[in-house]
Short mmCIF file of C-alpha atoms in Angstrom, two decimals:
data_model
loop_
_atom_site.label_atom_id
_atom_site.label_comp_id
_atom_site.label_asym_id
_atom_site.label_seq_id
_atom_site.Cartn_x
_atom_site.Cartn_y
_atom_site.Cartn_z
CA MET U 1 122.72 54.19 34.94
CA MET U 2 120.34 57.07 34.42
CA LYS U 3 117.45 54.91 35.63
CA ARG U 4 119.24 54.28 38.97
CA VAL U 5 119.91 57.97 39.46
CA LEU U 6 116.26 58.83 38.84
CA ILE U 7 115.08 56.14 41.28
CA LEU U 8 117.53 57.36 43.93
CA LEU U 9 116.41 60.95 43.40
CA PHE U 10 112.73 59.96 43.65
CA VAL U 11 113.30 57.99 46.87
CA SER U 12 115.32 60.80 48.49
CA VAL U 13 112.68 63.41 47.61
CA SER U 14 109.84 61.25 48.88
CA LEU U 15 111.60 60.48 52.19
CA SER U 16 112.80 64.02 52.89
CA PRO U 17 109.54 65.19 54.57
CA LEU U 18 109.79 62.32 57.05
CA CYS U 19 113.41 63.11 57.91
CA ALA U 20 112.92 66.88 58.18
CA GLN U 21 110.28 66.74 60.88
CA THR U 22 110.80 68.37 64.20
CA GLU U 23 110.12 66.65 67.52
CA SER U 24 106.65 68.17 67.83
CA ASP U 25 105.53 67.05 64.37
CA SER U 26 104.14 63.62 63.85
CA PRO U 27 104.31 61.60 60.62
CA PHE U 28 100.65 60.79 61.32
CA PHE U 29 99.01 64.19 60.92
CA PHE U 30 95.65 62.83 62.08
CA PHE U 31 96.92 61.04 65.21
CA ASN U 32 99.81 61.80 67.52
CA PRO U 33 100.56 58.82 69.79
CA HIS U 34 102.49 61.00 72.24
CA THR U 35 99.52 63.10 73.33
CA ASP U 36 96.53 61.92 75.27
CA PRO U 37 93.33 62.88 73.44
CA LEU U 38 91.34 62.71 76.68
CA ALA U 39 93.69 64.94 78.69
CA ALA U 40 92.24 68.10 80.21
CA ARG U 41 92.90 71.14 78.03
CA ASP U 42 92.78 74.90 78.21
CA ASP U 43 93.53 77.67 75.68
CA TYR U 44 97.25 76.81 75.63
CA GLY U 45 96.96 73.04 75.11
CA PRO U 46 96.78 69.97 77.36
CA PHE U 47 97.43 70.25 81.08
CA HIS U 48 100.27 68.38 82.67
CA GLN U 49 99.12 64.93 83.77
CA MET U 50 100.03 65.54 87.41
CA PRO U 51 99.69 69.00 88.95
CA VAL U 52 102.29 68.55 91.69
CA PRO U 53 105.17 66.05 91.84
CA ASN U 54 105.35 63.76 94.86
CA ARG U 55 108.08 64.23 97.44
CA SER U 56 109.22 60.67 96.82
CA ASP U 57 109.87 61.46 93.13
CA PHE U 58 113.07 63.28 94.09
CA ALA U 59 114.32 60.76 96.67
CA PRO U 60 117.64 59.08 95.89
CA ARG U 61 117.29 55.63 94.39
CA HIS U 62 119.36 52.82 92.90
CA SER U 63 120.60 53.53 89.42
CA PHE U 64 119.41 50.09 88.27
CA ARG U 65 116.21 48.23 89.13
CA PHE U 66 118.34 45.12 89.65
CA GLY U 67 119.79 46.60 92.86
CA TYR U 68 116.47 46.40 94.68
CA TYR U 69 116.22 42.63 94.36
CA PHE U 70 118.98 42.12 96.93
CA GLU U 71 117.63 44.50 99.58
CA SER U 72 115.73 43.30 102.65
CA SER U 73 112.15 44.37 103.29
CA GLN U 74 113.25 46.32 106.40
CA TYR U 75 115.58 48.41 104.24
CA LEU U 76 112.95 48.89 101.52
CA THR U 77 110.27 50.10 103.94
CA GLY U 78 112.67 52.83 105.04
CA ASP U 79 113.55 53.89 101.48
CA PRO U 80 111.25 56.81 100.49
CA ALA U 81 111.62 56.18 96.76
CA TYR U 82 110.63 52.53 97.09
CA VAL U 83 107.75 53.24 99.47
CA GLY U 84 106.50 55.91 97.04
CA ALA U 85 106.54 53.34 94.23
CA LEU U 86 104.77 50.88 96.55
CA GLN U 87 102.10 53.46 97.42
CA THR U 88 101.61 54.27 93.73
CA ALA U 89 101.24 50.59 92.82
CA LEU U 90 98.75 50.03 95.64
CA TYR U 91 96.84 53.17 94.64
CA ARG U 92 96.56 52.06 91.00
CA ARG U 93 95.09 48.74 92.08
CA GLY U 94 92.60 50.40 94.44
CA TYR U 95 94.03 49.21 97.78
CA TYR U 96 95.46 52.54 98.99
CA CYS U 97 93.93 56.02 98.85
CA GLY U 98 96.24 58.06 101.08
CA PRO U 99 98.97 60.51 100.12
CA ILE U 100 101.96 59.29 98.15
CA ASP U 101 104.63 60.69 100.45
CA GLY U 102 107.19 57.89 100.79
CA PHE U 103 106.39 57.01 104.41
CA PHE U 104 105.45 53.47 105.40
CA SER U 105 102.37 54.35 107.45
CA PRO U 106 99.65 52.19 109.03
CA GLU U 107 97.46 52.99 106.00
CA VAL U 108 100.07 51.40 103.72
CA SER U 109 100.23 48.39 106.01
CA ALA U 110 96.42 48.06 105.91
CA ALA U 111 96.47 48.33 102.12
CA ILE U 112 99.08 45.57 101.95
CA ALA U 113 96.92 43.43 104.26
CA ARG U 114 93.90 43.92 101.95
CA MET U 115 96.01 42.98 98.97
CA GLN U 116 97.37 39.89 100.72
CA LYS U 117 93.83 38.81 101.55
CA ASN U 118 92.68 39.23 97.93
CA TYR U 119 95.72 37.33 96.63
CA SER U 120 95.17 34.47 99.15
CA GLN U 121 98.47 35.14 100.89
CA ARG U 122 99.23 35.02 104.58
CA VAL U 123 97.94 38.35 105.92
CA THR U 124 100.75 40.12 107.77
CA GLY U 125 100.50 43.71 106.54
CA THR U 126 104.24 43.75 105.90
CA LEU U 127 106.22 43.92 102.69
CA THR U 128 106.90 40.34 101.60
CA VAL U 129 108.24 38.77 98.44
CA GLY U 130 104.68 37.78 97.46
CA VAL U 131 103.51 41.39 97.74
CA ARG U 132 106.45 42.60 95.71
CA ARG U 133 105.73 40.04 93.00
CA GLY U 134 102.00 40.80 93.03
CA LEU U 135 102.68 44.51 92.49
CA TYR U 136 105.47 43.87 89.96
CA LEU U 137 108.02 45.64 92.15
CA PRO U 138 111.64 44.49 92.50
#
């Protein structure tokens, strides 16, 4: 009986530093996976990753990703939140270099056409199911 109590006491004392940590502390004192080691820094710590939020970040959107699968491409090209996500996905893949403002502009259409050409799709410059699948968008 005494042996069990001592083992329980030892385990609780050894685990207490892990349970008493705050959100900013990391159990890995030499590496924090939540901070980017290559992020730009100043005297106060790392800068925010993006200096200014996009206008499309605050646009109303579906509460679930599943809702976008049933929308037509005409509706989606008029939805600022979806077009902002489309512009971001095209930008990350190197097809689009304009502003991420949530407007389906001729530059977005040209970027889609370049993507369709690289993916051996029919080049229309419009939002199709193949483009949505290629960019991993609903």
